[in-house]
mmCIF file of C-alpha atoms in Angstrom:
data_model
loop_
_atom_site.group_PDB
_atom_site.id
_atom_site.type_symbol
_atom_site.label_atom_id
_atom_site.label_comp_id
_atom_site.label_asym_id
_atom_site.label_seq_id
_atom_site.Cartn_x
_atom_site.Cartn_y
_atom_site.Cartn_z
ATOM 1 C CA UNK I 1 8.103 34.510 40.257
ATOM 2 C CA UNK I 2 10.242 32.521 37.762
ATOM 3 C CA UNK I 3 9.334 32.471 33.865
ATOM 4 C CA UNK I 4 8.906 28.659 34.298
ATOM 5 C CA UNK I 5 6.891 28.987 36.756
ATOM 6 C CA UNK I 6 4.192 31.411 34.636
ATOM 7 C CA UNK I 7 3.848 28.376 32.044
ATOM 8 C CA UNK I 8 3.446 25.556 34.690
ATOM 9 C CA UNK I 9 7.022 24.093 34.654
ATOM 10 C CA UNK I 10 10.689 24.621 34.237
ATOM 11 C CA UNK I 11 12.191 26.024 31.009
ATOM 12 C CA UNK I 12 11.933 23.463 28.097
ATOM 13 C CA UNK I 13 9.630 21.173 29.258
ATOM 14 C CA UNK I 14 7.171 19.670 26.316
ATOM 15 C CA UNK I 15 9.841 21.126 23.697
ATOM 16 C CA UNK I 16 10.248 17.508 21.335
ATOM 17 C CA UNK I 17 12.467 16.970 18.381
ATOM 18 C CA UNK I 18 14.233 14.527 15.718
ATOM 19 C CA UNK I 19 16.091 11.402 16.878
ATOM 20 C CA UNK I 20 19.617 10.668 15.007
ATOM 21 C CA UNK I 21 17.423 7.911 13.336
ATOM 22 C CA UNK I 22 14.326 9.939 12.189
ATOM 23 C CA UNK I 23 17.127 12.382 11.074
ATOM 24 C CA UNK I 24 18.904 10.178 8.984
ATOM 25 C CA UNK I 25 15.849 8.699 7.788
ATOM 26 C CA UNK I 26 14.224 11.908 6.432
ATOM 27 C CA UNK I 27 17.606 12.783 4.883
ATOM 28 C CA UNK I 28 17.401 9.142 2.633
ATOM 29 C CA UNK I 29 13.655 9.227 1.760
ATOM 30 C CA UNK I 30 14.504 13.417 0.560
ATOM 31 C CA UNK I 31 17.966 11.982 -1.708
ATOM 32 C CA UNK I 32 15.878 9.127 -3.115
ATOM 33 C CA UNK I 33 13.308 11.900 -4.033
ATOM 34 C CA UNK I 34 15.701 13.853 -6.084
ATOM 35 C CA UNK I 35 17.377 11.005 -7.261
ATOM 36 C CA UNK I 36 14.318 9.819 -8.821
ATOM 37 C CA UNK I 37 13.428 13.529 -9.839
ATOM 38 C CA UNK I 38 17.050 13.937 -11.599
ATOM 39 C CA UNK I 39 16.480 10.236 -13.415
ATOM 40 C CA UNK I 40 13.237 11.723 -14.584
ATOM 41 C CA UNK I 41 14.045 14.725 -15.988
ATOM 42 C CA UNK I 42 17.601 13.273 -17.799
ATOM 43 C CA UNK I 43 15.085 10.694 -19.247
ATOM 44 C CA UNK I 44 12.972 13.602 -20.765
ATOM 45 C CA UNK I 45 16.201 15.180 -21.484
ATOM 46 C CA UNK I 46 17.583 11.911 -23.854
ATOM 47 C CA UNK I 47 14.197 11.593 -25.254
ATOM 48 C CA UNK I 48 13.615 15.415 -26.354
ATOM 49 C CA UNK I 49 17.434 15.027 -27.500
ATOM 50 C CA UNK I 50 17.287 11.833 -29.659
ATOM 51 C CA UNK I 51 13.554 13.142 -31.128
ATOM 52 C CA UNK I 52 15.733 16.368 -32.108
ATOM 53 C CA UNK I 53 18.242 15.177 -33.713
ATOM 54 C CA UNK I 54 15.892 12.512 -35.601
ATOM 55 C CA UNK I 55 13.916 15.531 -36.719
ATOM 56 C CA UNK I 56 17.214 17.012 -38.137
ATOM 57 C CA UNK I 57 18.427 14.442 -39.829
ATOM 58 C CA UNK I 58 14.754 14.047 -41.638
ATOM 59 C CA UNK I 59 15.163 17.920 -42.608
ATOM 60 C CA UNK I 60 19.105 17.045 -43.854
ATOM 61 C CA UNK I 61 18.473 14.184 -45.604
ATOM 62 C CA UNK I 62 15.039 15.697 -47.607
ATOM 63 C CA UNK I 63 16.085 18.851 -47.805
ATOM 64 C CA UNK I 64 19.703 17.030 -50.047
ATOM 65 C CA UNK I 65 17.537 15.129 -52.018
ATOM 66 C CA UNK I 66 16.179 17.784 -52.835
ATOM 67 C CA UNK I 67 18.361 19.746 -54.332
ATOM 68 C CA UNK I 68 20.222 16.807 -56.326
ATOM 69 C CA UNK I 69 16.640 16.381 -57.754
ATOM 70 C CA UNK I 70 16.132 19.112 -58.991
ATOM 71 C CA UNK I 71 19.556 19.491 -60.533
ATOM 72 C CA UNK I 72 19.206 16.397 -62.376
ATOM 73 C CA UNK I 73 15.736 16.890 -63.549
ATOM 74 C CA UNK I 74 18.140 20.181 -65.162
ATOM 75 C CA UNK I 75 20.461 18.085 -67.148
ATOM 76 C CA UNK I 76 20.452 18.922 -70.923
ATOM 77 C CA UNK I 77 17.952 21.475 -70.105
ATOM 78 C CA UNK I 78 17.263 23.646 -73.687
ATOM 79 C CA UNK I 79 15.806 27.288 -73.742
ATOM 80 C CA UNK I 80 13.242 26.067 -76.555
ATOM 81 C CA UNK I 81 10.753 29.257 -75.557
ATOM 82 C CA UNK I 82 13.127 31.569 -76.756
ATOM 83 C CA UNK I 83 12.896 33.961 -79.993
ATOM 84 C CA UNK I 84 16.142 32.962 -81.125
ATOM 85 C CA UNK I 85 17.938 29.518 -82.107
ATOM 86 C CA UNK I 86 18.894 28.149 -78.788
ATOM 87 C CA UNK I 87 22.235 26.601 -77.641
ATOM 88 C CA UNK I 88 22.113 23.194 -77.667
ATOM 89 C CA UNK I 89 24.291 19.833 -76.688
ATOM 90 C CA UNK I 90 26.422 18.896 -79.967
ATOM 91 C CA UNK I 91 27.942 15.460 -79.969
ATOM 92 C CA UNK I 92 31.513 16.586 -79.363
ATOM 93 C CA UNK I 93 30.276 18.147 -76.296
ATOM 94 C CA UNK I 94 30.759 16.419 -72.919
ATOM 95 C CA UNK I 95 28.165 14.413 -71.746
ATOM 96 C CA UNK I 96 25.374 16.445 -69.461
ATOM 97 C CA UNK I 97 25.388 13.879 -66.689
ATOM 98 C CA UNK I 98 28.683 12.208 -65.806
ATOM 99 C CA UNK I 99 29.888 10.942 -62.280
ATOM 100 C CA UNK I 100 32.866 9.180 -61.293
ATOM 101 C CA UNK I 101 32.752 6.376 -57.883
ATOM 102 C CA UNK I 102 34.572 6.814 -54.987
ATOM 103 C CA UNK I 103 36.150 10.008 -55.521
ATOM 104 C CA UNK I 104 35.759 13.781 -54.237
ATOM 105 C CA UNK I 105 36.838 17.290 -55.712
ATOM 106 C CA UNK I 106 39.029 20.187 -55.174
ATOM 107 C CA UNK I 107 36.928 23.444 -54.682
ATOM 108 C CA UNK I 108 38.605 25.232 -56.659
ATOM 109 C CA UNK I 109 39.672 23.112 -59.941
ATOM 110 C CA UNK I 110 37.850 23.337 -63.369
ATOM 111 C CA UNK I 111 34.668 21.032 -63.113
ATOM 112 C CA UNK I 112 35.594 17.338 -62.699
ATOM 113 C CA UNK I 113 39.031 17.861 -63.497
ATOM 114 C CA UNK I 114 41.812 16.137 -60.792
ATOM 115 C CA UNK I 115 39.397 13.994 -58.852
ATOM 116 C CA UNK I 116 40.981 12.844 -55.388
ATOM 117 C CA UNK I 117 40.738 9.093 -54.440
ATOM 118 C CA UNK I 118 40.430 10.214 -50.737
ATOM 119 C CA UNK I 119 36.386 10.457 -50.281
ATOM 120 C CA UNK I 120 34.824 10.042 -47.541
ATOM 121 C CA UNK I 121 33.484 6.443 -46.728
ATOM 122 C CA UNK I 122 33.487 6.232 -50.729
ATOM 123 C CA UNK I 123 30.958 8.753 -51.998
ATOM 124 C CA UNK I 124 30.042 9.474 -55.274
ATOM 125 C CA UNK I 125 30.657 12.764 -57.179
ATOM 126 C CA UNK I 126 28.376 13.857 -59.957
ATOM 127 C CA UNK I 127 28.219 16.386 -62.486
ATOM 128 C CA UNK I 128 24.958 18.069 -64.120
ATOM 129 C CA UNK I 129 25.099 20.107 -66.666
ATOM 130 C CA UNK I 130 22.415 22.350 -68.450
ATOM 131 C CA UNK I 131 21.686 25.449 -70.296
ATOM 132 C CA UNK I 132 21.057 28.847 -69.376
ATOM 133 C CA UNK I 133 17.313 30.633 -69.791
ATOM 134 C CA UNK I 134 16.779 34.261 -71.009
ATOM 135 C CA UNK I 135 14.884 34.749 -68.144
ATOM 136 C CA UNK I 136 17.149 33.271 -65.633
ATOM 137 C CA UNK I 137 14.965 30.789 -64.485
ATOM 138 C CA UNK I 138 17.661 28.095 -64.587
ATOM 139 C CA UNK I 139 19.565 27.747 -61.408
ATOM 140 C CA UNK I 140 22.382 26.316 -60.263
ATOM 141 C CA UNK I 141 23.078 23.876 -57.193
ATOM 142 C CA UNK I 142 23.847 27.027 -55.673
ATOM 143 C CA UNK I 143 20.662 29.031 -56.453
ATOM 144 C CA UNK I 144 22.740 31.285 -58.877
ATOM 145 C CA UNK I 145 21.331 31.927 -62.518
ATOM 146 C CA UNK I 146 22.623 30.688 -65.520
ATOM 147 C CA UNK I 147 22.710 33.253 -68.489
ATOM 148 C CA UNK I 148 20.610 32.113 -71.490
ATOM 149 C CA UNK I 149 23.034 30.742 -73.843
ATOM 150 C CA UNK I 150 25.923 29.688 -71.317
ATOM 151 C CA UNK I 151 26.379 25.875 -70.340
ATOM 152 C CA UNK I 152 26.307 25.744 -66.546
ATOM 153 C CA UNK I 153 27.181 23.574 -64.176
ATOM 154 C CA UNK I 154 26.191 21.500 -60.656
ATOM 155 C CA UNK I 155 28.713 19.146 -59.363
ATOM 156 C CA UNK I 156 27.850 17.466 -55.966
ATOM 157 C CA UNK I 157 30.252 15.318 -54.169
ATOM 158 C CA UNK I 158 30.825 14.665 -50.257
ATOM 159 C CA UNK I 159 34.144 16.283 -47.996
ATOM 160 C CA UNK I 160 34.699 17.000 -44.444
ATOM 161 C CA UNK I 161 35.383 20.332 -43.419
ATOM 162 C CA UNK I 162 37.639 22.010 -41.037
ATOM 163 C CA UNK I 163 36.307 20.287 -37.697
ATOM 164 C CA UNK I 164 35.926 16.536 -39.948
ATOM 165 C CA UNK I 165 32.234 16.523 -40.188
ATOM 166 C CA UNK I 166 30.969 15.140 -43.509
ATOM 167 C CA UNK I 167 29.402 17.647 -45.727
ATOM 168 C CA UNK I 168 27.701 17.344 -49.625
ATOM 169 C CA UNK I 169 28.972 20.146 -51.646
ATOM 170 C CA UNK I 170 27.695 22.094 -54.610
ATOM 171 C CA UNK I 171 30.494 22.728 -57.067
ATOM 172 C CA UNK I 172 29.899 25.009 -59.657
ATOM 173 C CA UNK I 173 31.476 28.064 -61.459
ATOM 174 C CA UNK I 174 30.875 31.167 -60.168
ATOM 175 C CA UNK I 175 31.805 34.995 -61.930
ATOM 176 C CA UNK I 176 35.773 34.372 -60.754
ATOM 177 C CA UNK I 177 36.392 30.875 -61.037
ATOM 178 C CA UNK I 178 35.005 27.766 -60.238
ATOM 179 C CA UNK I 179 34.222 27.296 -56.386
ATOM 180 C CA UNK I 180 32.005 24.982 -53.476
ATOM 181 C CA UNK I 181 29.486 25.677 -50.972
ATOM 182 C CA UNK I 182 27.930 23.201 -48.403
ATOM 183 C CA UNK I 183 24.876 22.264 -48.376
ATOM 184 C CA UNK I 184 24.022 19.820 -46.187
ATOM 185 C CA UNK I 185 25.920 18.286 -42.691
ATOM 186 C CA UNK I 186 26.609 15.119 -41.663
ATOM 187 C CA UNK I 187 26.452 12.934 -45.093
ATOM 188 C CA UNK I 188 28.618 10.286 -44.576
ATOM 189 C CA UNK I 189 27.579 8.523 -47.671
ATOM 190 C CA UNK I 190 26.721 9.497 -51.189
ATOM 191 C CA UNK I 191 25.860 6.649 -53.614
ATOM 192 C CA UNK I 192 24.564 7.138 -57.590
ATOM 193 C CA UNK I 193 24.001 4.536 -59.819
ATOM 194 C CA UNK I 194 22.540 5.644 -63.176
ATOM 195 C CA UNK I 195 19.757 3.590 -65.577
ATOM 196 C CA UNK I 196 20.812 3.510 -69.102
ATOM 197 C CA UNK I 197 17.864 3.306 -72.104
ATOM 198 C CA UNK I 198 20.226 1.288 -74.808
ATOM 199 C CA UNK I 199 17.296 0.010 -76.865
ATOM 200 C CA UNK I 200 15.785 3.572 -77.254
ATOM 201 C CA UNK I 201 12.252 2.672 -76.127
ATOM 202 C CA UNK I 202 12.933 5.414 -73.463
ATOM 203 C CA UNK I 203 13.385 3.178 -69.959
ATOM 204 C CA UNK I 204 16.374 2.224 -68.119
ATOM 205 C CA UNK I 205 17.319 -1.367 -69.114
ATOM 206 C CA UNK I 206 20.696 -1.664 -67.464
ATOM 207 C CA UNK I 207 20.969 -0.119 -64.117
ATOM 208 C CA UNK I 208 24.619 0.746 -63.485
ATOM 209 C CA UNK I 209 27.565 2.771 -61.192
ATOM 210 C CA UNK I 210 30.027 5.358 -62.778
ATOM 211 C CA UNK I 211 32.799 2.334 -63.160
ATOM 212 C CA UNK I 212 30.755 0.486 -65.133
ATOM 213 C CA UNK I 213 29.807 2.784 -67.488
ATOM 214 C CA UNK I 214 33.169 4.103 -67.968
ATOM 215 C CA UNK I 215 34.395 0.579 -68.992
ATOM 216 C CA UNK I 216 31.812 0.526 -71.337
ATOM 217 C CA UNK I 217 32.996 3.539 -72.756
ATOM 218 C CA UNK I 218 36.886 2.238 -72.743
ATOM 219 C CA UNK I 219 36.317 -0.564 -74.758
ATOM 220 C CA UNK I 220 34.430 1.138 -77.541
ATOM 221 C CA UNK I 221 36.698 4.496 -77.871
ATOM 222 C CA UNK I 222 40.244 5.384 -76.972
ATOM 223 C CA UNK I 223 40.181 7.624 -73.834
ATOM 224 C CA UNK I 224 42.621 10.243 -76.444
ATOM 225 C CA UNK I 225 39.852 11.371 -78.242
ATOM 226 C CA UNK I 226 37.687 13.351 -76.158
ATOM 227 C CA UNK I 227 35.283 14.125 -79.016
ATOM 228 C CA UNK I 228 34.626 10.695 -80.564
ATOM 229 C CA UNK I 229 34.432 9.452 -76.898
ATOM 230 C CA UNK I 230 32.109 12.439 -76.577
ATOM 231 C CA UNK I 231 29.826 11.011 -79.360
ATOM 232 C CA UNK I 232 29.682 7.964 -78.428
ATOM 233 C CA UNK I 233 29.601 7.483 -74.443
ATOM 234 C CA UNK I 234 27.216 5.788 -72.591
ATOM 235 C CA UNK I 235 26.691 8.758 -70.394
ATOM 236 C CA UNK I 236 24.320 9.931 -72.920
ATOM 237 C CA UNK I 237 22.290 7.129 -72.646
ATOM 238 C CA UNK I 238 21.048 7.895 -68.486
ATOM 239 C CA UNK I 239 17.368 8.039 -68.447
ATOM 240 C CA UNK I 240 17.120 7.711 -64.493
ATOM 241 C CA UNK I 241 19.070 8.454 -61.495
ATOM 242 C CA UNK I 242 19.160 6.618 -58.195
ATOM 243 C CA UNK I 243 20.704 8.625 -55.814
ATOM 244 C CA UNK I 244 21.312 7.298 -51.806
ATOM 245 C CA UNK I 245 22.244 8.741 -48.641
ATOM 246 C CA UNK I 246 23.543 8.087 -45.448
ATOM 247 C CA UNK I 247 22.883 10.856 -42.643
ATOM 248 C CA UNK I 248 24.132 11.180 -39.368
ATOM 249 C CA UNK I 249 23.055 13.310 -36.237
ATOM 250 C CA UNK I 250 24.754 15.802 -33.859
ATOM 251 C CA UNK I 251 24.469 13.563 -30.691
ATOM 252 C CA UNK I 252 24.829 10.079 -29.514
ATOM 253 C CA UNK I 253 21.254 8.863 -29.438
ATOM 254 C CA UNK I 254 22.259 5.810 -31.108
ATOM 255 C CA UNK I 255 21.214 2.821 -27.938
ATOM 256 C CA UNK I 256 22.958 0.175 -30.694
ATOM 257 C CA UNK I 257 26.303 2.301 -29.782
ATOM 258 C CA UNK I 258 29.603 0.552 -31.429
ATOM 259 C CA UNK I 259 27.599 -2.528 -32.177
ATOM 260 C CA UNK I 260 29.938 -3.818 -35.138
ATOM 261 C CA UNK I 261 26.877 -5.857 -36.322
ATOM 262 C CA UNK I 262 24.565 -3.106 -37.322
ATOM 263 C CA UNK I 263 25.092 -2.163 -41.685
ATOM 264 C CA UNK I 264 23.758 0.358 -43.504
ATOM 265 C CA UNK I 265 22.788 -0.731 -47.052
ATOM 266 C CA UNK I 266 22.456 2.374 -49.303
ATOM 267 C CA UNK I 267 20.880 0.421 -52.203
ATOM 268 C CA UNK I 268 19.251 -1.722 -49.997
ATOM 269 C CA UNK I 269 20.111 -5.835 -48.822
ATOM 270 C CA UNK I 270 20.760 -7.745 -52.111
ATOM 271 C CA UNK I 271 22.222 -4.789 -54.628
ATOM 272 C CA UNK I 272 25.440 -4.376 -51.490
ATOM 273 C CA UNK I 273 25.782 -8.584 -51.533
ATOM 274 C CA UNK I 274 26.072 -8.574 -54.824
ATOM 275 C CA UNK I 275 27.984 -5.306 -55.549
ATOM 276 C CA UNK I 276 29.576 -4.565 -52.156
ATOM 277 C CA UNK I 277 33.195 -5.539 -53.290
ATOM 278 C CA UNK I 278 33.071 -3.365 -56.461
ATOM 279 C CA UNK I 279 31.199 -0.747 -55.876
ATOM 280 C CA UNK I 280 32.626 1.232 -52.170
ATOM 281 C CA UNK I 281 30.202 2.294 -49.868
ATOM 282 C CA UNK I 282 27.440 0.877 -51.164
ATOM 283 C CA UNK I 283 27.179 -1.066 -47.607
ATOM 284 C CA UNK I 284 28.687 -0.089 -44.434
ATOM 285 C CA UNK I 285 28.765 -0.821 -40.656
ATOM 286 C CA UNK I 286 29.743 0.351 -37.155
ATOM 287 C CA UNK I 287 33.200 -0.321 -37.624
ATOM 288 C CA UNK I 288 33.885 2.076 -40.646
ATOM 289 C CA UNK I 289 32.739 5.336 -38.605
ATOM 290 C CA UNK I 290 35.230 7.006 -36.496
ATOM 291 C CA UNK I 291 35.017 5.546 -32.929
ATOM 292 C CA UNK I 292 34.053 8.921 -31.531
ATOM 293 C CA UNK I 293 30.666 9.209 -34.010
ATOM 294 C CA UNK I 294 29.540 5.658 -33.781
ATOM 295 C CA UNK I 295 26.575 6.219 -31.357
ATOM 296 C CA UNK I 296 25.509 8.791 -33.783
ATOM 297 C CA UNK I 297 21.853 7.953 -34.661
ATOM 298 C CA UNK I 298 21.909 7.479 -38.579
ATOM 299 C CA UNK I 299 19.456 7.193 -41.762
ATOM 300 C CA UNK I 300 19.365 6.236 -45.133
ATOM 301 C CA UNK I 301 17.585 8.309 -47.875
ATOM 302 C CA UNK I 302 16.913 7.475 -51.345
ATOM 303 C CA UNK I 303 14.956 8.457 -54.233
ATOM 304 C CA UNK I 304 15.268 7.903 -58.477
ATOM 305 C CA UNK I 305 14.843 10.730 -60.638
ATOM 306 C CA UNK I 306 13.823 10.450 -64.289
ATOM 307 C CA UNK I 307 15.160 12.807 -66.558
ATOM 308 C CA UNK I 308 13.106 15.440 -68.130
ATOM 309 C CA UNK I 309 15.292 15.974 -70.928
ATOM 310 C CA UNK I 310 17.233 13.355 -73.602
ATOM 311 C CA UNK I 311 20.774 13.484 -72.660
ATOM 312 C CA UNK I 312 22.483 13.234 -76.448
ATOM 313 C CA UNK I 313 20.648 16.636 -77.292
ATOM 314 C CA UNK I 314 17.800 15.136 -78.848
ATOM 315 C CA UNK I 315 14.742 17.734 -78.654
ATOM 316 C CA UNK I 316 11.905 14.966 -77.472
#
């Protein structure tokens, strides 16, 4: 007796299976599935990327804001609890806040001393300077002490570093010399302007940039003499500190890509239309980012700081 026999019929009969068409149609329906899987998870992919990088530029540009604040809330600072006569600012002395516009700083040059014209999208430098504790409570930018007695220093100012990402730096001197560390990435834009009290009622009644208040200082004293300039600058006269910054991300999560319309107005709409010209980087668009970062997603911080301590060396 034959196998197909045992089972009722030849060999293969009832076997059934896919036409070319069913085939080809399964084969569609299964590509548009993981097509539509692939789109889903690249979707959750952008969106977890653009929320992380919007979380670290929130962390960047709090965490520099930060640190400038509490520098400058520093400025002029006095050991007054000690047993002994303190140091204190003497009108020859340099000025305890002081900034130039537009200009950035060699690590390793004394303080302010051979500014570079190069910055980067035309950041601000500025210097701090305060005095020492006996307890060492006074830090710098850096988080180093200063020794009670001993003028120290914290000098921010914006440079790119070896790869040409933007970085603020802390400038300050250190037990061999004067050197910089980074402390934030990707701040493409440093702006100060300063408030000035010149009635003595102890508010800002002129709200200025670093240019301006040099040329007030030019046409009063001869840039020569250091120490009558010293005595007399406007410098001495900041009560308040507005301080601005522009912070860029790691990715391109930007959807307004190289959109040449979008601006960035550090000081906000009218103080760039009226001061825009004079006062560099103030505003600035699309077009003034390197083509390869302008889908970066960006943000602008800002804060104002009033000083805790009279900047002539008054002891309020």
């Amino acid at each position: 007796m034959s196998v197909g026999s045992m089972y009722g019929g030849p060999i293969g009969a009832g076997q059934q299976g896919l036409t070319l068409v069913e085939l080809m149609i399964s084969l569609a329906l299964s590509l548009l599935i993981v097509l539509a899987a692939t789109a889903t998870f690249l979707s959750s992919k952008n969106a977890y990327t653009a929320n992380d990088d919007a979380a670290r530029i929130d962390d960047t540009g709090r965490f520099a804001l930060e640190v400038i604040a509490r520098a400058v809330r520093q400025a002029a600072y006095v050991d007054w609890g000690g047993n002994e006569a303190p140091a204190v600012v003497q009108p020859s002395m340099s000025p305890s806040m002081e900034g130039m516009d537009a200009r950035r700083l060699n690590s390793s040059t004394v303080g302010m001393t051979s500014p570079q014209t190069q910055s980067v999208n035309g950041s601000d430098l500025l210097s701090i300077q305060f005095f020492g504790a006996g307890d060492e409570t006074m830090l710098n930018c850096a988080g180093f002490p200063v020794p009670g007695g001993q003028r120290g220093s914290s000098i921010f100012y914006v440079a790119r570093d070896e790869s040409g990402e933007p970085q603020l730096y802390c400038k300050y001197a250190g037990d061999t010399g004067w050197t910089s560390a980074a402390i934030a990435r990707g701040i493409e834009s440093f702006q100060v302007l300063y408030g000035l009290d010149t009635d003595d009622d102890g508010m800002p009644n002129r709200v200025l940039n670093a240019s301006a208040i040099n040329a007030l200082d030019d046409a009063i004293v001869d840039t020569g003499d250091s120490a009558a300039r010293n005595a007399k600058t406007h410098w001495k006269k900041v009560v308040t500190v507005n301080v601005s910054l522009l912070v860029r991300g790691e990715a391109d999560t930007d959807a307004r890509g190289n959109d040449a319309s979008v601006t960035y107005d550090l000081f906000g709409n009218d103080y760039s239309d009226g001061h825009g010209v004079d006062d560099q980087g103030v505003r600035l668009r699309k077009e003034d980012f390197p083509v390869s970062a302008r889908s970066r997603y960006r943000k602008v911080y800002s804060t104002t700081i009033q000083l805790r301590n009279a900047t002539d060396g008054a002891n309020r």
